[in-house]
Amino acid sequence: MYRVRIVSTGHEVLRGQTVDTNAAWLALRATEAGATVRAARTVGDDAAEIAAAIREAAADADCVLVTGGLGPTEDDRTREGLAAALGVEAVFDERAWATVAAYFARAGREPGASQRRQATLPRGTEPLGNEEGTAPGVLGRLGAADVVLLPGPPREMRSVFASAVPARWRATGRLDPTSVRVLWTAGVPESEVAAAIDDLMRSPEPTVGTHPDEGEVAVRVVARGGDADARAAAVASEARRRLGPAVLSEEEGVRVQHAVVRSLHARRLSITPAESVTGGLVARMLVEVPGASEVFRGGFVAYSDAWKHDALGVSRALLAAHGAVSAPVAEAMAEAARARGKTPVGVSTTGVAGPGPDARGVPEGTAFVAAALEGRATRTLALRFSLPRVAVQRRTAVAALDLVRRSLADR
Ligand code: ATP
Ligand code: MG
């Protein structure tokens, strides 16, 4: 077993102004690598507290990962904290300076006096190169533990980590063989996903967990020890069988928008969204995906009733009869998007994001999405959320894309 502890530093993390994505990212990398994450904690930008946290972590870990506070300013105290934990002074390090100077040279600039702080390391520690920024990482040893200082900005943190840490972990020979599988699902609430795989979740090995993320739910399988790959694959495939069409991908970074773009691309189809409640979010999600231009030319944001009529040609009589937040209007919008966008696929959203009901008394959190495919009956889906405004918008966009995904799969 190889034990990892994570220490996040910075008052803005401690106070909740910065969400600690670094700790989550590092914990996931450690788990996938076959290490065991023992604990993660956060301390402010205070050298004595950082020193205490490093000492405490080093007593119970083979590697302590510390993020943040490696910048050039006075509030960047992590190098000082490590020096205090090690009981050594910080000294100017030529190798670290070379890393700082190299970054400035690439950017066509000269390092200033404040950057010398970034090259001042606890005596006996080593600098770790940083391709993405000026602050070198730092590698030290406290008792039996490696202590690795990583920059706070996520891109720099990931880069220093990737270039220095995994190889060092592997060299110890103490990582457990580990296999991690993910199934991303949409269109089914987490409780139902969990119910379908309840027995798999209760079994102690491989571990199976459900992790909801804004309308999609990840099922993650982690197998440890001998035959980890085969055991994880067997459980993942059983989960896949049970979850059926809800499964949209088996890759960590492939979410509903990626699945839709891939599916359209594979079928040589293109899509036009007409969005009310999501205000362009469906389009925004589509263009997150590299290669979206091959399946997406543009779309409509039709927020008011008048614009639904003027831009999309939704009939005033239909709007008056059913209200804008209704299945018939969602259907008319999706069909108009398809026709006016001259694409084989149209998708629409309409809803009440809240707070509060709309003018007709339709309660907040009510939404309808529709998917119109050439030569097929248009499908609509009624949604009901009890969530804040932005979350309703996000979930509605995910549901619209998922309806497109399922409609394409059934085609
Ligand atoms: P800088 O040179 O920018 O000062 P640094 O290594 O000193 O970098 P911090 O000052 O602690 O790092 O943080 C810089 C920025 O990095 C923060 O404002 C925040 O945007 C981001 N950041 C820091 N810690 C975290 C974290 N744990 N998770 C996510 N982002 C973080
Ligand atoms: Mg800083």
Short mmCIF file of C-alpha atoms and ligand atoms in Angstrom, two decimals:
data_model
loop_
_atom_site.label_atom_id
_atom_site.label_comp_id
_atom_site.label_asym_id
_atom_site.label_seq_id
_atom_site.Cartn_x
_atom_site.Cartn_y
_atom_site.Cartn_z
CA MET A 1 0.00 0.00 0.00
CA TYR A 2 1.17 3.51 -0.79
CA ARG A 3 -0.41 6.23 1.35
CA VAL A 4 -1.03 9.77 0.13
CA ARG A 5 -2.17 12.81 2.07
CA ILE A 6 -3.21 16.08 0.52
CA VAL A 7 -2.82 19.53 2.06
CA SER A 8 -4.51 22.45 0.30
CA THR A 9 -3.33 25.90 1.33
CA GLY A 10 -4.77 29.39 1.02
CA HIS A 11 -7.25 31.53 2.85
CA GLU A 12 -9.44 31.77 -0.22
CA VAL A 13 -9.79 27.97 -0.21
CA LEU A 14 -10.36 27.87 3.54
CA ARG A 15 -13.04 30.56 3.27
CA GLY A 16 -14.80 28.90 0.38
CA GLN A 17 -13.98 31.59 -2.17
CA THR A 18 -12.01 29.11 -4.26
CA VAL A 19 -13.46 25.64 -4.70
CA ASP A 20 -10.77 23.08 -3.96
CA THR A 21 -10.66 21.32 -7.30
CA ASN A 22 -6.94 20.64 -6.83
CA ALA A 23 -7.51 18.22 -3.96
CA ALA A 24 -10.22 16.40 -5.92
CA TRP A 25 -8.04 16.12 -9.01
CA LEU A 26 -5.06 14.87 -7.01
CA ALA A 27 -7.16 12.39 -5.06
CA LEU A 28 -8.52 10.95 -8.29
CA ARG A 29 -5.05 10.66 -9.84
CA ALA A 30 -3.74 8.99 -6.69
CA THR A 31 -6.63 6.52 -6.61
CA GLU A 32 -6.25 5.66 -10.28
CA ALA A 33 -2.52 5.21 -9.81
CA GLY A 34 -3.11 2.64 -7.07
CA ALA A 35 -2.26 4.78 -4.05
CA THR A 36 -4.56 5.11 -1.04
CA VAL A 37 -5.66 8.63 -0.14
CA ARG A 38 -5.71 8.75 3.65
CA ALA A 39 -6.86 12.31 4.26
CA ALA A 40 -7.09 15.75 2.75
CA ARG A 41 -7.16 19.00 4.69
CA THR A 42 -7.03 22.71 4.10
CA VAL A 43 -5.04 25.37 5.96
CA GLY A 44 -4.66 29.14 5.47
CA ASP A 45 -1.62 31.01 4.12
CA ASP A 46 0.26 30.81 7.36
CA ALA A 47 3.75 29.30 7.53
CA ALA A 48 3.33 27.84 11.02
CA GLU A 49 -0.01 26.22 10.16
CA ILE A 50 1.33 24.90 6.89
CA ALA A 51 4.34 23.46 8.76
CA ALA A 52 2.08 21.78 11.32
CA ALA A 53 -0.16 20.33 8.58
CA ILE A 54 2.86 18.99 6.69
CA ARG A 55 4.29 17.37 9.82
CA GLU A 56 0.97 15.80 10.75
CA ALA A 57 0.46 14.48 7.22
CA ALA A 58 4.02 13.17 6.88
CA ALA A 59 3.57 11.05 10.02
CA ASP A 60 0.84 9.05 8.26
CA ALA A 61 1.79 9.06 4.58
CA ASP A 62 4.38 7.98 2.09
CA CYS A 63 3.75 11.12 0.07
CA VAL A 64 2.30 14.47 1.09
CA LEU A 65 0.98 16.62 -1.76
CA VAL A 66 0.70 20.30 -0.87
CA THR A 67 -0.96 22.76 -3.25
CA GLY A 68 -0.91 26.56 -3.40
CA GLY A 69 1.19 29.39 -2.06
CA LEU A 70 4.21 29.06 -4.35
CA GLY A 71 3.74 32.49 -5.97
CA PRO A 72 6.15 35.41 -5.71
CA THR A 73 4.19 37.51 -3.19
CA GLU A 74 4.24 37.91 0.59
CA ASP A 75 1.09 35.84 1.06
CA ASP A 76 2.76 32.84 -0.58
CA ARG A 77 4.04 30.98 2.45
CA THR A 78 4.27 27.34 1.50
CA ARG A 79 8.02 27.17 0.87
CA GLU A 80 8.49 28.82 4.26
CA GLY A 81 6.07 26.33 5.82
CA LEU A 82 8.05 23.37 4.47
CA ALA A 83 11.32 24.90 5.68
CA ALA A 84 9.80 25.21 9.16
CA ALA A 85 8.51 21.63 9.05
CA LEU A 86 11.97 20.42 8.07
CA GLY A 87 13.68 22.72 10.56
CA VAL A 88 15.95 24.20 7.89
CA GLU A 89 16.33 27.65 6.39
CA ALA A 90 15.28 28.63 2.90
CA VAL A 91 18.13 29.44 0.54
CA PHE A 92 18.40 30.74 -2.99
CA ASP A 93 18.57 27.79 -5.39
CA GLU A 94 20.25 28.19 -8.79
CA ARG A 95 18.36 25.23 -10.30
CA ALA A 96 15.02 26.71 -9.26
CA TRP A 97 16.10 30.07 -10.63
CA ALA A 98 16.89 28.42 -13.97
CA THR A 99 13.26 27.14 -14.09
CA VAL A 100 11.89 30.61 -13.32
CA ALA A 101 14.23 32.29 -15.84
CA ALA A 102 13.39 29.71 -18.52
CA TYR A 103 9.67 30.42 -18.17
CA PHE A 104 10.26 34.17 -18.46
CA ALA A 105 12.53 33.64 -21.47
CA ARG A 106 9.76 31.64 -23.21
CA ALA A 107 7.36 34.50 -22.54
CA GLY A 108 9.94 37.03 -23.82
CA ARG A 109 10.19 38.75 -20.43
CA GLU A 110 12.79 39.29 -17.70
CA PRO A 111 12.15 37.97 -14.17
CA GLY A 112 11.89 40.72 -11.54
CA ALA A 113 13.25 40.84 -8.01
CA SER A 114 10.07 39.36 -6.49
CA GLN A 115 10.61 36.18 -8.53
CA ARG A 116 13.70 35.44 -6.46
CA ARG A 117 11.29 34.35 -3.72
CA GLN A 118 10.12 31.56 -6.02
CA ALA A 119 13.69 30.28 -6.30
CA THR A 120 14.25 30.34 -2.53
CA LEU A 121 13.78 26.75 -1.34
CA PRO A 122 14.17 24.93 1.95
CA ARG A 123 17.78 23.72 2.18
CA GLY A 124 18.12 20.14 0.95
CA THR A 125 14.98 20.17 -1.23
CA GLU A 126 14.81 19.94 -5.01
CA PRO A 127 12.98 22.16 -7.50
CA LEU A 128 10.48 20.54 -9.88
CA GLY A 129 10.15 22.10 -13.34
CA ASN A 130 6.94 23.95 -14.22
CA GLU A 131 6.10 24.13 -17.93
CA GLU A 132 2.96 26.19 -17.36
CA GLY A 133 4.10 28.96 -15.04
CA THR A 134 6.92 30.57 -13.14
CA ALA A 135 6.73 28.77 -9.80
CA PRO A 136 8.86 25.63 -9.58
CA GLY A 137 7.42 22.81 -7.52
CA VAL A 138 9.47 21.57 -4.59
CA LEU A 139 10.37 18.04 -3.51
CA GLY A 140 11.54 17.41 0.05
CA ARG A 141 11.74 14.50 2.43
CA LEU A 142 10.37 14.56 5.96
CA GLY A 143 10.97 11.37 7.93
CA ALA A 144 9.85 8.54 5.66
CA ALA A 145 7.58 10.72 3.51
CA ASP A 146 8.13 12.61 0.29
CA VAL A 147 6.69 16.09 0.51
CA VAL A 148 5.76 17.65 -2.84
CA LEU A 149 4.82 21.32 -3.09
CA LEU A 150 2.66 22.09 -6.12
CA PRO A 151 1.49 25.50 -7.41
CA GLY A 152 -2.13 26.58 -6.74
CA PRO A 153 -3.28 27.44 -10.27
CA PRO A 154 -4.79 24.16 -11.50
CA ARG A 155 -3.05 24.06 -14.87
CA GLU A 156 0.36 24.55 -13.24
CA MET A 157 -0.47 22.13 -10.45
CA ARG A 158 -1.38 19.40 -12.95
CA SER A 159 1.71 19.99 -15.03
CA VAL A 160 4.19 19.85 -12.13
CA PHE A 161 2.41 16.82 -10.70
CA ALA A 162 2.39 14.91 -13.98
CA SER A 163 6.04 15.55 -14.75
CA ALA A 164 7.38 14.57 -11.33
CA VAL A 165 5.07 12.56 -9.13
CA PRO A 166 3.58 9.43 -10.79
CA ALA A 167 6.99 8.09 -11.87
CA ARG A 168 8.27 8.53 -8.32
CA TRP A 169 5.29 6.65 -6.93
CA ARG A 170 5.75 3.80 -9.39
CA ALA A 171 9.43 3.52 -8.53
CA THR A 172 8.52 2.59 -4.95
CA GLY A 173 6.83 -0.60 -6.20
CA ARG A 174 4.17 -0.09 -3.53
CA LEU A 175 1.20 0.96 -5.60
CA ASP A 176 -1.65 -1.56 -5.73
CA PRO A 177 -2.74 -2.71 -9.19
CA THR A 178 -5.82 -0.59 -9.77
CA SER A 179 -8.42 -0.35 -12.46
CA VAL A 180 -11.01 2.40 -12.60
CA ARG A 181 -14.03 2.25 -14.92
CA VAL A 182 -16.67 4.90 -15.36
CA LEU A 183 -20.13 4.79 -16.90
CA TRP A 184 -21.77 8.17 -17.44
CA THR A 185 -25.55 8.09 -17.49
CA ALA A 186 -28.26 10.67 -18.11
CA GLY A 187 -32.00 10.82 -17.94
CA VAL A 188 -32.30 8.68 -14.81
CA PRO A 189 -32.16 10.07 -11.25
CA GLU A 190 -29.25 8.95 -9.08
CA SER A 191 -31.54 6.98 -6.78
CA GLU A 192 -32.77 4.87 -9.71
CA VAL A 193 -29.25 4.37 -11.04
CA ALA A 194 -28.22 3.20 -7.58
CA ALA A 195 -31.27 0.93 -7.22
CA ALA A 196 -30.45 -0.82 -10.49
CA ILE A 197 -26.94 -1.71 -9.27
CA ASP A 198 -27.63 -1.93 -5.56
CA ASP A 199 -26.02 -5.36 -5.05
CA LEU A 200 -22.90 -4.28 -6.98
CA MET A 201 -22.64 -1.20 -4.75
CA ARG A 202 -22.89 -3.27 -1.58
CA SER A 203 -20.11 -5.65 -2.53
CA PRO A 204 -16.83 -4.55 -0.93
CA GLU A 205 -14.59 -5.22 -3.93
CA PRO A 206 -14.55 -3.83 -6.57
CA THR A 207 -16.09 -0.71 -5.06
CA VAL A 208 -18.95 0.79 -7.05
CA GLY A 209 -20.22 4.31 -6.38
CA THR A 210 -22.69 6.70 -8.01
CA HIS A 211 -21.67 10.33 -8.39
CA PRO A 212 -24.25 12.84 -9.66
CA ASP A 213 -23.03 15.85 -11.58
CA GLU A 214 -25.57 18.37 -12.85
CA GLY A 215 -28.08 16.01 -14.37
CA GLU A 216 -25.67 13.27 -15.33
CA VAL A 217 -24.70 10.47 -12.98
CA ALA A 218 -21.34 8.71 -13.05
CA VAL A 219 -21.04 5.12 -11.91
CA ARG A 220 -17.42 4.48 -10.96
CA VAL A 221 -15.95 1.04 -10.42
CA VAL A 222 -12.59 0.76 -8.67
CA ALA A 223 -10.88 -2.64 -8.47
CA ARG A 224 -7.73 -3.18 -6.46
CA GLY A 225 -5.21 -6.01 -6.43
CA GLY A 226 -4.71 -9.01 -8.72
CA ASP A 227 -6.79 -9.12 -11.93
CA ALA A 228 -8.00 -5.60 -11.22
CA ASP A 229 -8.63 -4.91 -14.92
CA ALA A 230 -10.66 -8.03 -15.50
CA ARG A 231 -12.70 -7.65 -12.32
CA ALA A 232 -13.46 -3.97 -12.98
CA ALA A 233 -14.41 -4.75 -16.57
CA ALA A 234 -16.78 -7.53 -15.49
CA VAL A 235 -18.59 -5.31 -12.99
CA ALA A 236 -18.72 -2.38 -15.41
CA SER A 237 -20.23 -4.54 -18.10
CA GLU A 238 -22.86 -5.90 -15.71
CA ALA A 239 -23.72 -2.32 -14.67
CA ARG A 240 -23.90 -1.35 -18.31
CA ARG A 241 -26.28 -4.17 -19.08
CA ARG A 242 -28.60 -3.14 -16.25
CA LEU A 243 -28.51 0.58 -16.98
CA GLY A 244 -29.07 0.03 -20.70
CA PRO A 245 -29.88 3.12 -22.75
CA ALA A 246 -29.16 5.46 -19.83
CA VAL A 247 -25.42 4.86 -20.37
CA LEU A 248 -24.04 7.58 -22.60
CA SER A 249 -20.30 6.96 -22.35
CA GLU A 250 -17.61 4.87 -20.75
CA GLU A 251 -14.96 7.59 -20.80
CA GLU A 252 -14.36 10.06 -18.00
CA GLY A 253 -14.37 13.17 -20.19
CA VAL A 254 -17.21 12.13 -22.49
CA ARG A 255 -20.43 13.72 -21.29
CA VAL A 256 -23.82 14.10 -22.92
CA GLN A 257 -22.74 16.92 -25.27
CA HIS A 258 -19.77 14.86 -26.47
CA ALA A 259 -21.97 11.80 -26.94
CA VAL A 260 -24.46 13.85 -29.00
CA VAL A 261 -21.78 15.41 -31.21
CA ARG A 262 -20.18 11.99 -31.76
CA SER A 263 -23.48 10.39 -32.56
CA LEU A 264 -24.49 13.14 -35.01
CA HIS A 265 -21.07 12.97 -36.59
CA ALA A 266 -21.20 9.19 -37.01
CA ARG A 267 -24.61 9.49 -38.71
CA ARG A 268 -23.56 12.55 -40.77
CA LEU A 269 -26.39 14.58 -39.28
CA SER A 270 -26.49 18.14 -38.00
CA ILE A 271 -28.56 19.85 -35.33
CA THR A 272 -30.27 23.18 -34.67
CA PRO A 273 -31.33 24.15 -31.14
CA ALA A 274 -34.20 26.54 -30.33
CA GLU A 275 -33.84 27.54 -26.71
CA SER A 276 -36.03 29.43 -24.32
CA VAL A 277 -35.29 28.64 -20.67
CA THR A 278 -31.68 27.61 -21.39
CA GLY A 279 -30.89 30.88 -23.21
CA GLY A 280 -28.22 29.34 -25.45
CA LEU A 281 -26.78 26.80 -23.05
CA VAL A 282 -27.52 23.86 -25.34
CA ALA A 283 -25.57 25.59 -28.11
CA ARG A 284 -22.83 26.47 -25.63
CA MET A 285 -22.54 22.84 -24.56
CA LEU A 286 -22.38 21.64 -28.16
CA VAL A 287 -19.54 24.02 -29.01
CA GLU A 288 -17.53 22.78 -26.01
CA VAL A 289 -16.88 19.68 -28.08
CA PRO A 290 -13.99 19.77 -30.56
CA GLY A 291 -15.36 19.24 -34.06
CA ALA A 292 -18.80 20.68 -33.19
CA SER A 293 -18.69 22.82 -36.34
CA GLU A 294 -19.29 19.72 -38.44
CA VAL A 295 -22.66 19.10 -36.81
CA PHE A 296 -23.74 22.55 -35.65
CA ARG A 297 -24.12 25.72 -37.71
CA GLY A 298 -26.13 27.87 -35.35
CA GLY A 299 -29.29 28.06 -33.34
CA PHE A 300 -32.10 30.20 -31.95
CA VAL A 301 -32.55 31.77 -28.56
CA ALA A 302 -36.27 32.48 -28.39
CA TYR A 303 -36.94 33.70 -24.89
CA SER A 304 -40.18 35.68 -25.05
CA ASP A 305 -43.46 34.49 -26.52
CA ALA A 306 -43.23 37.22 -29.15
CA TRP A 307 -39.81 36.03 -30.25
CA LYS A 308 -40.95 32.42 -30.35
CA HIS A 309 -43.49 33.64 -32.89
CA ASP A 310 -41.30 36.11 -34.78
CA ALA A 311 -38.08 34.08 -34.93
CA LEU A 312 -39.47 30.55 -35.06
CA GLY A 313 -43.00 30.98 -36.36
CA VAL A 314 -44.62 29.28 -33.36
CA SER A 315 -48.31 30.18 -33.77
CA ARG A 316 -49.82 32.73 -31.41
CA ALA A 317 -52.86 30.49 -31.06
CA LEU A 318 -50.70 27.59 -29.84
CA LEU A 319 -48.89 29.85 -27.37
CA ALA A 320 -52.22 31.20 -26.10
CA ALA A 321 -53.83 27.78 -25.84
CA HIS A 322 -51.05 25.93 -24.00
CA GLY A 323 -48.71 28.59 -22.69
CA ALA A 324 -45.06 28.79 -23.72
CA VAL A 325 -44.06 26.21 -21.10
CA SER A 326 -45.84 23.22 -22.56
CA ALA A 327 -45.18 20.10 -24.57
CA PRO A 328 -46.93 21.39 -27.73
CA VAL A 329 -44.80 24.57 -27.75
CA ALA A 330 -41.58 22.58 -27.12
CA GLU A 331 -42.55 20.36 -30.04
CA ALA A 332 -43.33 23.31 -32.33
CA MET A 333 -40.02 24.96 -31.38
CA ALA A 334 -37.97 21.83 -32.13
CA GLU A 335 -39.69 21.36 -35.47
CA ALA A 336 -39.23 25.01 -36.36
CA ALA A 337 -35.54 24.80 -35.41
CA ARG A 338 -35.10 21.81 -37.68
CA ALA A 339 -36.94 23.45 -40.57
CA ARG A 340 -35.48 26.95 -40.23
CA GLY A 341 -32.00 25.67 -39.47
CA LYS A 342 -32.29 23.32 -42.49
CA THR A 343 -30.87 20.43 -40.45
CA PRO A 344 -32.21 16.89 -39.99
CA VAL A 345 -32.32 17.35 -36.20
CA GLY A 346 -33.93 20.08 -34.09
CA VAL A 347 -33.97 20.34 -30.32
CA SER A 348 -35.80 22.74 -28.01
CA THR A 349 -36.14 23.83 -24.41
CA THR A 350 -38.88 25.78 -22.68
CA GLY A 351 -39.43 26.18 -18.96
CA VAL A 352 -39.70 28.27 -15.83
CA ALA A 353 -36.30 28.66 -14.17
CA GLY A 354 -37.67 30.69 -11.27
CA PRO A 355 -37.58 31.86 -8.63
CA GLY A 356 -41.35 31.88 -8.58
CA PRO A 357 -43.95 30.76 -11.13
CA ASP A 358 -44.42 32.35 -14.57
CA ALA A 359 -47.22 34.74 -15.45
CA ARG A 360 -49.60 31.85 -16.15
CA GLY A 361 -48.87 30.28 -12.77
CA VAL A 362 -46.68 27.45 -14.09
CA PRO A 363 -44.45 26.59 -11.12
CA GLU A 364 -40.72 27.20 -11.15
CA GLY A 365 -38.69 24.19 -12.12
CA THR A 366 -41.19 23.06 -14.78
CA ALA A 367 -39.62 22.48 -18.19
CA PHE A 368 -40.23 20.71 -21.48
CA VAL A 369 -37.68 19.61 -24.02
CA ALA A 370 -38.28 18.21 -27.49
CA ALA A 371 -36.21 16.46 -30.14
CA ALA A 372 -37.34 16.53 -33.76
CA LEU A 373 -35.68 14.09 -36.17
CA GLU A 374 -36.42 14.06 -39.86
CA GLY A 375 -38.86 11.29 -40.75
CA ARG A 376 -39.69 10.52 -37.12
CA ALA A 377 -42.37 11.62 -34.69
CA THR A 378 -41.09 14.45 -32.51
CA ARG A 379 -40.47 13.38 -28.93
CA THR A 380 -41.09 15.58 -25.93
CA LEU A 381 -40.16 15.14 -22.32
CA ALA A 382 -41.70 16.87 -19.29
CA LEU A 383 -39.28 17.76 -16.48
CA ARG A 384 -39.75 18.91 -12.92
CA PHE A 385 -36.91 20.22 -10.77
CA SER A 386 -36.79 21.66 -7.33
CA LEU A 387 -33.52 23.50 -7.79
CA PRO A 388 -32.19 27.05 -8.10
CA ARG A 389 -32.53 28.92 -11.38
CA VAL A 390 -29.12 28.18 -12.91
CA ALA A 391 -29.37 24.50 -11.98
CA VAL A 392 -32.81 24.25 -13.62
CA GLN A 393 -31.31 25.74 -16.79
CA ARG A 394 -28.35 23.37 -16.72
CA ARG A 395 -30.46 20.25 -16.07
CA THR A 396 -32.88 21.24 -18.80
CA ALA A 397 -30.03 21.60 -21.31
CA VAL A 398 -28.66 18.19 -20.29
CA ALA A 399 -32.12 16.65 -20.62
CA ALA A 400 -32.59 18.17 -24.09
CA LEU A 401 -29.25 16.82 -25.28
CA ASP A 402 -30.00 13.46 -23.73
CA LEU A 403 -33.34 13.28 -25.53
CA VAL A 404 -31.48 13.90 -28.79
CA ARG A 405 -28.95 11.22 -27.89
CA ARG A 406 -31.64 8.64 -27.16
CA SER A 407 -33.66 9.58 -30.24
CA LEU A 408 -30.58 9.15 -32.43
CA ALA A 409 -29.75 5.80 -30.83
CA ASP A 410 -33.27 4.50 -31.54
CA ARG A 411 -33.25 5.73 -35.08
P1 ATP B 1 0.31 32.36 -7.74
O1 ATP B 1 1.67 32.45 -8.34
O2 ATP B 1 -0.77 32.56 -8.76
O3 ATP B 1 0.16 33.17 -6.49
P2 ATP B 1 0.35 30.06 -5.99
O4 ATP B 1 1.07 28.77 -6.26
O5 ATP B 1 0.86 30.96 -4.95
O6 ATP B 1 0.14 30.80 -7.36
P3 ATP B 1 -2.16 30.40 -4.73
O7 ATP B 1 -1.76 31.84 -4.55
O8 ATP B 1 -2.41 29.59 -3.52
O9 ATP B 1 -1.11 29.62 -5.62
O10 ATP B 1 -3.43 30.31 -5.66
C1 ATP B 1 -3.45 30.96 -6.92
C2 ATP B 1 -4.76 30.68 -7.60
O11 ATP B 1 -4.83 29.29 -7.91
C3 ATP B 1 -5.98 30.91 -6.74
O12 ATP B 1 -6.43 32.24 -6.80
C4 ATP B 1 -6.98 29.96 -7.32
O13 ATP B 1 -7.55 30.51 -8.49
C5 ATP B 1 -6.13 28.80 -7.72
N1 ATP B 1 -6.11 27.80 -6.66
C6 ATP B 1 -5.34 27.78 -5.56
N2 ATP B 1 -5.59 26.71 -4.80
C7 ATP B 1 -6.55 26.01 -5.44
C8 ATP B 1 -7.24 24.78 -5.17
N3 ATP B 1 -6.96 24.07 -4.07
N4 ATP B 1 -8.15 24.36 -6.06
C9 ATP B 1 -8.42 25.09 -7.16
N5 ATP B 1 -7.80 26.23 -7.47
C10 ATP B 1 -6.88 26.70 -6.64
MG MG B 2 -0.17 32.89 -4.55
#
